[in-house]
Amino acid sequence: MDTSIVVLEEKYITFKIYDYLLALPVNCVFKVTTCPPDFSQTLQNSKLAQMGQRTVMLINLHSYLNPNYNHNQQNDNLGRFLIISQGQNSEFYGILADTPPSMLSISDTSIQPVPQSFHSIGLPTWVSKIAIIDQKGEPTTILMLDMAPNYK
């Protein structure tokens, strides 16, 4: 009888916003593109954008992750990359990321649900899971984005 444990790994697109490392399953990512600074500034102030034939709902994670975020503040480092993901109902979401996204394999044993109490300290409800992985000998927490929530 084989008692070995099978560890599954999935690929994720990871990116940074402020000091947070976030992840989206690669199968939810429709497109990643660089974002010109003037377009990035426009997107930070909008909620919807027309990208070709698609309407994309823009999610300003900067304002969610930094309570002192001021969308009028000029910062050339904010939103240099645009990640377009597709939610469960074929809706498209655009996320401005500060750094180039990368691909990372994360094992299912590294992922755990977010304790409900974490939401009371300000962690948004669209983060339903976290992954804790070892990077260069240090534990690193990754916020796993849920593309099924009701964004505002």
PDB file of C-alpha atoms in Angstrom:
ATOM      1  CA  MET A   1       0.000   0.000   0.000  1.00  0.00           C
ATOM      2  CA  ASP A   2       1.447   3.312  -1.118  1.00  0.00           C
ATOM      3  CA  THR A   3       1.193   5.942   1.629  1.00  0.00           C
ATOM      4  CA  SER A   4       3.104   8.661  -0.199  1.00  0.00           C
ATOM      5  CA  ILE A   5       1.607  12.123  -0.219  1.00  0.00           C
ATOM      6  CA  VAL A   6       1.098  13.825  -3.549  1.00  0.00           C
ATOM      7  CA  VAL A   7       1.854  17.544  -3.424  1.00  0.00           C
ATOM      8  CA  LEU A   8       0.213  19.503  -6.194  1.00  0.00           C
ATOM      9  CA  GLU A   9       1.712  22.719  -7.465  1.00  0.00           C
ATOM     10  CA  GLU A  10      -0.071  25.378  -9.464  1.00  0.00           C
ATOM     11  CA  LYS A  11       1.426  28.250 -11.368  1.00  0.00           C
ATOM     12  CA  TYR A  12       0.635  31.798 -10.278  1.00  0.00           C
ATOM     13  CA  ILE A  13       1.419  35.250 -11.570  1.00  0.00           C
ATOM     14  CA  THR A  14       2.884  37.164  -8.624  1.00  0.00           C
ATOM     15  CA  PHE A  15       3.356  40.913  -8.346  1.00  0.00           C
ATOM     16  CA  LYS A  16       4.085  43.562  -5.746  1.00  0.00           C
ATOM     17  CA  ILE A  17       2.024  46.484  -4.620  1.00  0.00           C
ATOM     18  CA  TYR A  18       3.745  48.440  -1.875  1.00  0.00           C
ATOM     19  CA  ASP A  19       5.225  45.814   0.451  1.00  0.00           C
ATOM     20  CA  TYR A  20       2.588  43.200  -0.381  1.00  0.00           C
ATOM     21  CA  LEU A  21       3.200  40.232  -2.639  1.00  0.00           C
ATOM     22  CA  LEU A  22       0.002  39.171  -4.426  1.00  0.00           C
ATOM     23  CA  ALA A  23      -0.827  36.218  -6.645  1.00  0.00           C
ATOM     24  CA  LEU A  24      -3.374  35.275  -9.280  1.00  0.00           C
ATOM     25  CA  PRO A  25      -3.722  31.775 -10.743  1.00  0.00           C
ATOM     26  CA  VAL A  26      -2.131  31.821 -14.183  1.00  0.00           C
ATOM     27  CA  ASN A  27      -5.329  30.407 -15.706  1.00  0.00           C
ATOM     28  CA  CYS A  28      -7.168  33.597 -14.606  1.00  0.00           C
ATOM     29  CA  VAL A  29      -4.685  35.936 -16.284  1.00  0.00           C
ATOM     30  CA  PHE A  30      -5.774  37.091 -19.715  1.00  0.00           C
ATOM     31  CA  LYS A  31      -2.945  39.500 -20.497  1.00  0.00           C
ATOM     32  CA  VAL A  32      -0.024  41.369 -18.902  1.00  0.00           C
ATOM     33  CA  THR A  33       1.224  44.561 -20.509  1.00  0.00           C
ATOM     34  CA  THR A  34       3.407  47.540 -19.704  1.00  0.00           C
ATOM     35  CA  CYS A  35       1.458  50.653 -18.964  1.00  0.00           C
ATOM     36  CA  PRO A  36       2.655  54.080 -20.145  1.00  0.00           C
ATOM     37  CA  PRO A  37       2.878  56.565 -17.205  1.00  0.00           C
ATOM     38  CA  ASP A  38       0.185  58.905 -18.565  1.00  0.00           C
ATOM     39  CA  PHE A  39      -2.225  55.988 -19.122  1.00  0.00           C
ATOM     40  CA  SER A  40      -1.347  54.596 -15.697  1.00  0.00           C
ATOM     41  CA  GLN A  41      -2.312  57.914 -14.054  1.00  0.00           C
ATOM     42  CA  THR A  42      -5.616  57.953 -15.969  1.00  0.00           C
ATOM     43  CA  LEU A  43      -6.377  54.367 -14.946  1.00  0.00           C
ATOM     44  CA  GLN A  44      -5.694  55.130 -11.266  1.00  0.00           C
ATOM     45  CA  ASN A  45      -8.586  57.608 -11.330  1.00  0.00           C
ATOM     46  CA  SER A  46     -11.031  55.479 -13.367  1.00  0.00           C
ATOM     47  CA  LYS A  47     -13.183  52.455 -12.668  1.00  0.00           C
ATOM     48  CA  LEU A  48     -13.750  51.234 -16.231  1.00  0.00           C
ATOM     49  CA  ALA A  49     -11.577  51.218 -19.338  1.00  0.00           C
ATOM     50  CA  GLN A  50     -12.215  50.197 -22.906  1.00  0.00           C
ATOM     51  CA  MET A  51      -9.441  47.926 -24.180  1.00  0.00           C
ATOM     52  CA  GLY A  52     -10.195  46.999 -27.759  1.00  0.00           C
ATOM     53  CA  GLN A  53     -13.561  45.225 -27.788  1.00  0.00           C
ATOM     54  CA  ARG A  54     -13.497  44.553 -24.035  1.00  0.00           C
ATOM     55  CA  THR A  55     -14.611  46.654 -21.113  1.00  0.00           C
ATOM     56  CA  VAL A  56     -12.288  46.177 -18.158  1.00  0.00           C
ATOM     57  CA  MET A  57     -13.206  46.970 -14.559  1.00  0.00           C
ATOM     58  CA  LEU A  58     -10.184  48.560 -12.928  1.00  0.00           C
ATOM     59  CA  ILE A  59      -9.375  47.537  -9.387  1.00  0.00           C
ATOM     60  CA  ASN A  60      -7.258  50.044  -7.510  1.00  0.00           C
ATOM     61  CA  LEU A  61      -5.432  47.736  -5.116  1.00  0.00           C
ATOM     62  CA  HIS A  62      -3.196  50.641  -4.096  1.00  0.00           C
ATOM     63  CA  SER A  63      -6.109  52.288  -2.297  1.00  0.00           C
ATOM     64  CA  TYR A  64      -7.119  48.974  -0.663  1.00  0.00           C
ATOM     65  CA  LEU A  65      -3.616  48.169   0.562  1.00  0.00           C
ATOM     66  CA  ASN A  66      -2.615  51.649   1.723  1.00  0.00           C
ATOM     67  CA  PRO A  67      -5.158  53.593   3.767  1.00  0.00           C
ATOM     68  CA  ASN A  68      -3.093  56.759   3.188  1.00  0.00           C
ATOM     69  CA  TYR A  69      -3.218  56.337  -0.597  1.00  0.00           C
ATOM     70  CA  ASN A  70      -3.926  59.588  -2.434  1.00  0.00           C
ATOM     71  CA  HIS A  71      -4.906  59.039  -6.073  1.00  0.00           C
ATOM     72  CA  ASN A  72      -4.048  62.681  -6.847  1.00  0.00           C
ATOM     73  CA  GLN A  73      -0.439  62.167  -5.759  1.00  0.00           C
ATOM     74  CA  GLN A  74       1.938  61.878  -8.700  1.00  0.00           C
ATOM     75  CA  ASN A  75       4.095  58.756  -8.388  1.00  0.00           C
ATOM     76  CA  ASP A  76       5.808  57.421 -11.490  1.00  0.00           C
ATOM     77  CA  ASN A  77       6.340  54.000  -9.907  1.00  0.00           C
ATOM     78  CA  LEU A  78       2.656  53.232  -9.374  1.00  0.00           C
ATOM     79  CA  GLY A  79       1.039  51.059 -11.980  1.00  0.00           C
ATOM     80  CA  ARG A  80       3.811  50.470 -14.468  1.00  0.00           C
ATOM     81  CA  PHE A  81       2.263  47.146 -15.447  1.00  0.00           C
ATOM     82  CA  LEU A  82      -1.350  46.255 -16.169  1.00  0.00           C
ATOM     83  CA  ILE A  83      -2.548  42.733 -15.388  1.00  0.00           C
ATOM     84  CA  ILE A  84      -5.850  41.868 -17.008  1.00  0.00           C
ATOM     85  CA  SER A  85      -7.563  38.894 -15.437  1.00  0.00           C
ATOM     86  CA  GLN A  86     -10.805  37.154 -16.192  1.00  0.00           C
ATOM     87  CA  GLY A  87     -13.302  36.420 -13.425  1.00  0.00           C
ATOM     88  CA  GLN A  88     -15.766  33.564 -13.180  1.00  0.00           C
ATOM     89  CA  ASN A  89     -18.461  35.317 -15.223  1.00  0.00           C
ATOM     90  CA  SER A  90     -16.051  36.162 -18.069  1.00  0.00           C
ATOM     91  CA  GLU A  91     -15.732  39.704 -16.697  1.00  0.00           C
ATOM     92  CA  PHE A  92     -12.357  41.361 -17.129  1.00  0.00           C
ATOM     93  CA  TYR A  93     -10.510  43.067 -14.288  1.00  0.00           C
ATOM     94  CA  GLY A  94      -7.477  45.312 -14.643  1.00  0.00           C
ATOM     95  CA  ILE A  95      -4.921  45.540 -11.849  1.00  0.00           C
ATOM     96  CA  LEU A  96      -2.095  48.076 -11.873  1.00  0.00           C
ATOM     97  CA  ALA A  97       1.126  46.567 -10.502  1.00  0.00           C
ATOM     98  CA  ASP A  98       4.277  48.413  -9.486  1.00  0.00           C
ATOM     99  CA  THR A  99       6.791  45.768 -10.562  1.00  0.00           C
ATOM    100  CA  PRO A 100       6.958  43.318 -13.455  1.00  0.00           C
ATOM    101  CA  PRO A 101       4.890  40.246 -12.630  1.00  0.00           C
ATOM    102  CA  SER A 102       6.645  36.903 -12.430  1.00  0.00           C
ATOM    103  CA  MET A 103       5.547  33.297 -12.517  1.00  0.00           C
ATOM    104  CA  LEU A 104       5.810  31.149  -9.415  1.00  0.00           C
ATOM    105  CA  SER A 105       4.808  27.564  -8.649  1.00  0.00           C
ATOM    106  CA  ILE A 106       3.087  27.309  -5.274  1.00  0.00           C
ATOM    107  CA  SER A 107       2.282  23.982  -3.665  1.00  0.00           C
ATOM    108  CA  ASP A 108      -1.206  23.410  -2.334  1.00  0.00           C
ATOM    109  CA  THR A 109       0.299  22.583   1.066  1.00  0.00           C
ATOM    110  CA  SER A 110       1.584  26.172   1.316  1.00  0.00           C
ATOM    111  CA  ILE A 111      -1.889  27.663   0.902  1.00  0.00           C
ATOM    112  CA  GLN A 112      -4.244  28.207   3.807  1.00  0.00           C
ATOM    113  CA  PRO A 113      -7.496  30.107   4.367  1.00  0.00           C
ATOM    114  CA  VAL A 114      -7.261  33.590   5.812  1.00  0.00           C
ATOM    115  CA  PRO A 115      -8.562  33.623   9.381  1.00  0.00           C
ATOM    116  CA  GLN A 116     -11.787  35.634   9.578  1.00  0.00           C
ATOM    117  CA  SER A 117     -10.251  37.881  12.232  1.00  0.00           C
ATOM    118  CA  PHE A 118      -7.704  39.150   9.669  1.00  0.00           C
ATOM    119  CA  HIS A 119     -10.510  40.924   7.808  1.00  0.00           C
ATOM    120  CA  SER A 120     -11.364  42.914  10.939  1.00  0.00           C
ATOM    121  CA  ILE A 121      -7.853  44.444  10.897  1.00  0.00           C
ATOM    122  CA  GLY A 122      -8.285  45.698   7.346  1.00  0.00           C
ATOM    123  CA  LEU A 123      -7.403  42.789   5.070  1.00  0.00           C
ATOM    124  CA  PRO A 124      -9.888  43.040   2.177  1.00  0.00           C
ATOM    125  CA  THR A 125     -12.395  40.245   1.622  1.00  0.00           C
ATOM    126  CA  TRP A 126     -11.084  39.569  -1.899  1.00  0.00           C
ATOM    127  CA  VAL A 127      -8.104  37.896  -0.239  1.00  0.00           C
ATOM    128  CA  SER A 128      -9.542  34.534   0.794  1.00  0.00           C
ATOM    129  CA  LYS A 129      -6.282  32.602   1.098  1.00  0.00           C
ATOM    130  CA  ILE A 130      -2.638  33.194   1.807  1.00  0.00           C
ATOM    131  CA  ALA A 131       0.426  31.197   0.865  1.00  0.00           C
ATOM    132  CA  ILE A 132       3.481  31.045   3.062  1.00  0.00           C
ATOM    133  CA  ILE A 133       6.569  30.048   1.148  1.00  0.00           C
ATOM    134  CA  ASP A 134      10.288  30.003   1.833  1.00  0.00           C
ATOM    135  CA  GLN A 135      12.230  32.523  -0.253  1.00  0.00           C
ATOM    136  CA  LYS A 136      15.968  32.755   0.325  1.00  0.00           C
ATOM    137  CA  GLY A 137      15.596  31.191   3.770  1.00  0.00           C
ATOM    138  CA  GLU A 138      12.888  33.645   4.884  1.00  0.00           C
ATOM    139  CA  PRO A 139       9.157  32.955   5.176  1.00  0.00           C
ATOM    140  CA  THR A 140       7.227  35.062   2.685  1.00  0.00           C
ATOM    141  CA  THR A 141       3.473  35.642   2.800  1.00  0.00           C
ATOM    142  CA  ILE A 142       1.595  35.918  -0.488  1.00  0.00           C
ATOM    143  CA  LEU A 143      -1.961  37.270  -0.636  1.00  0.00           C
ATOM    144  CA  MET A 144      -3.948  35.056  -2.997  1.00  0.00           C
ATOM    145  CA  LEU A 145      -6.494  37.111  -4.958  1.00  0.00           C
ATOM    146  CA  ASP A 146      -9.961  35.698  -5.451  1.00  0.00           C
ATOM    147  CA  MET A 147     -11.394  36.749  -8.811  1.00  0.00           C
ATOM    148  CA  ALA A 148     -14.942  35.803  -7.838  1.00  0.00           C
ATOM    149  CA  PRO A 149     -15.645  38.491  -5.207  1.00  0.00           C
ATOM    150  CA  ASN A 150     -17.842  41.525  -5.490  1.00  0.00           C
ATOM    151  CA  TYR A 151     -15.373  44.371  -6.080  1.00  0.00           C
ATOM    152  CA  LYS A 152     -16.335  47.940  -5.308  1.00  0.00           C
TER     153      LYS A 152
END
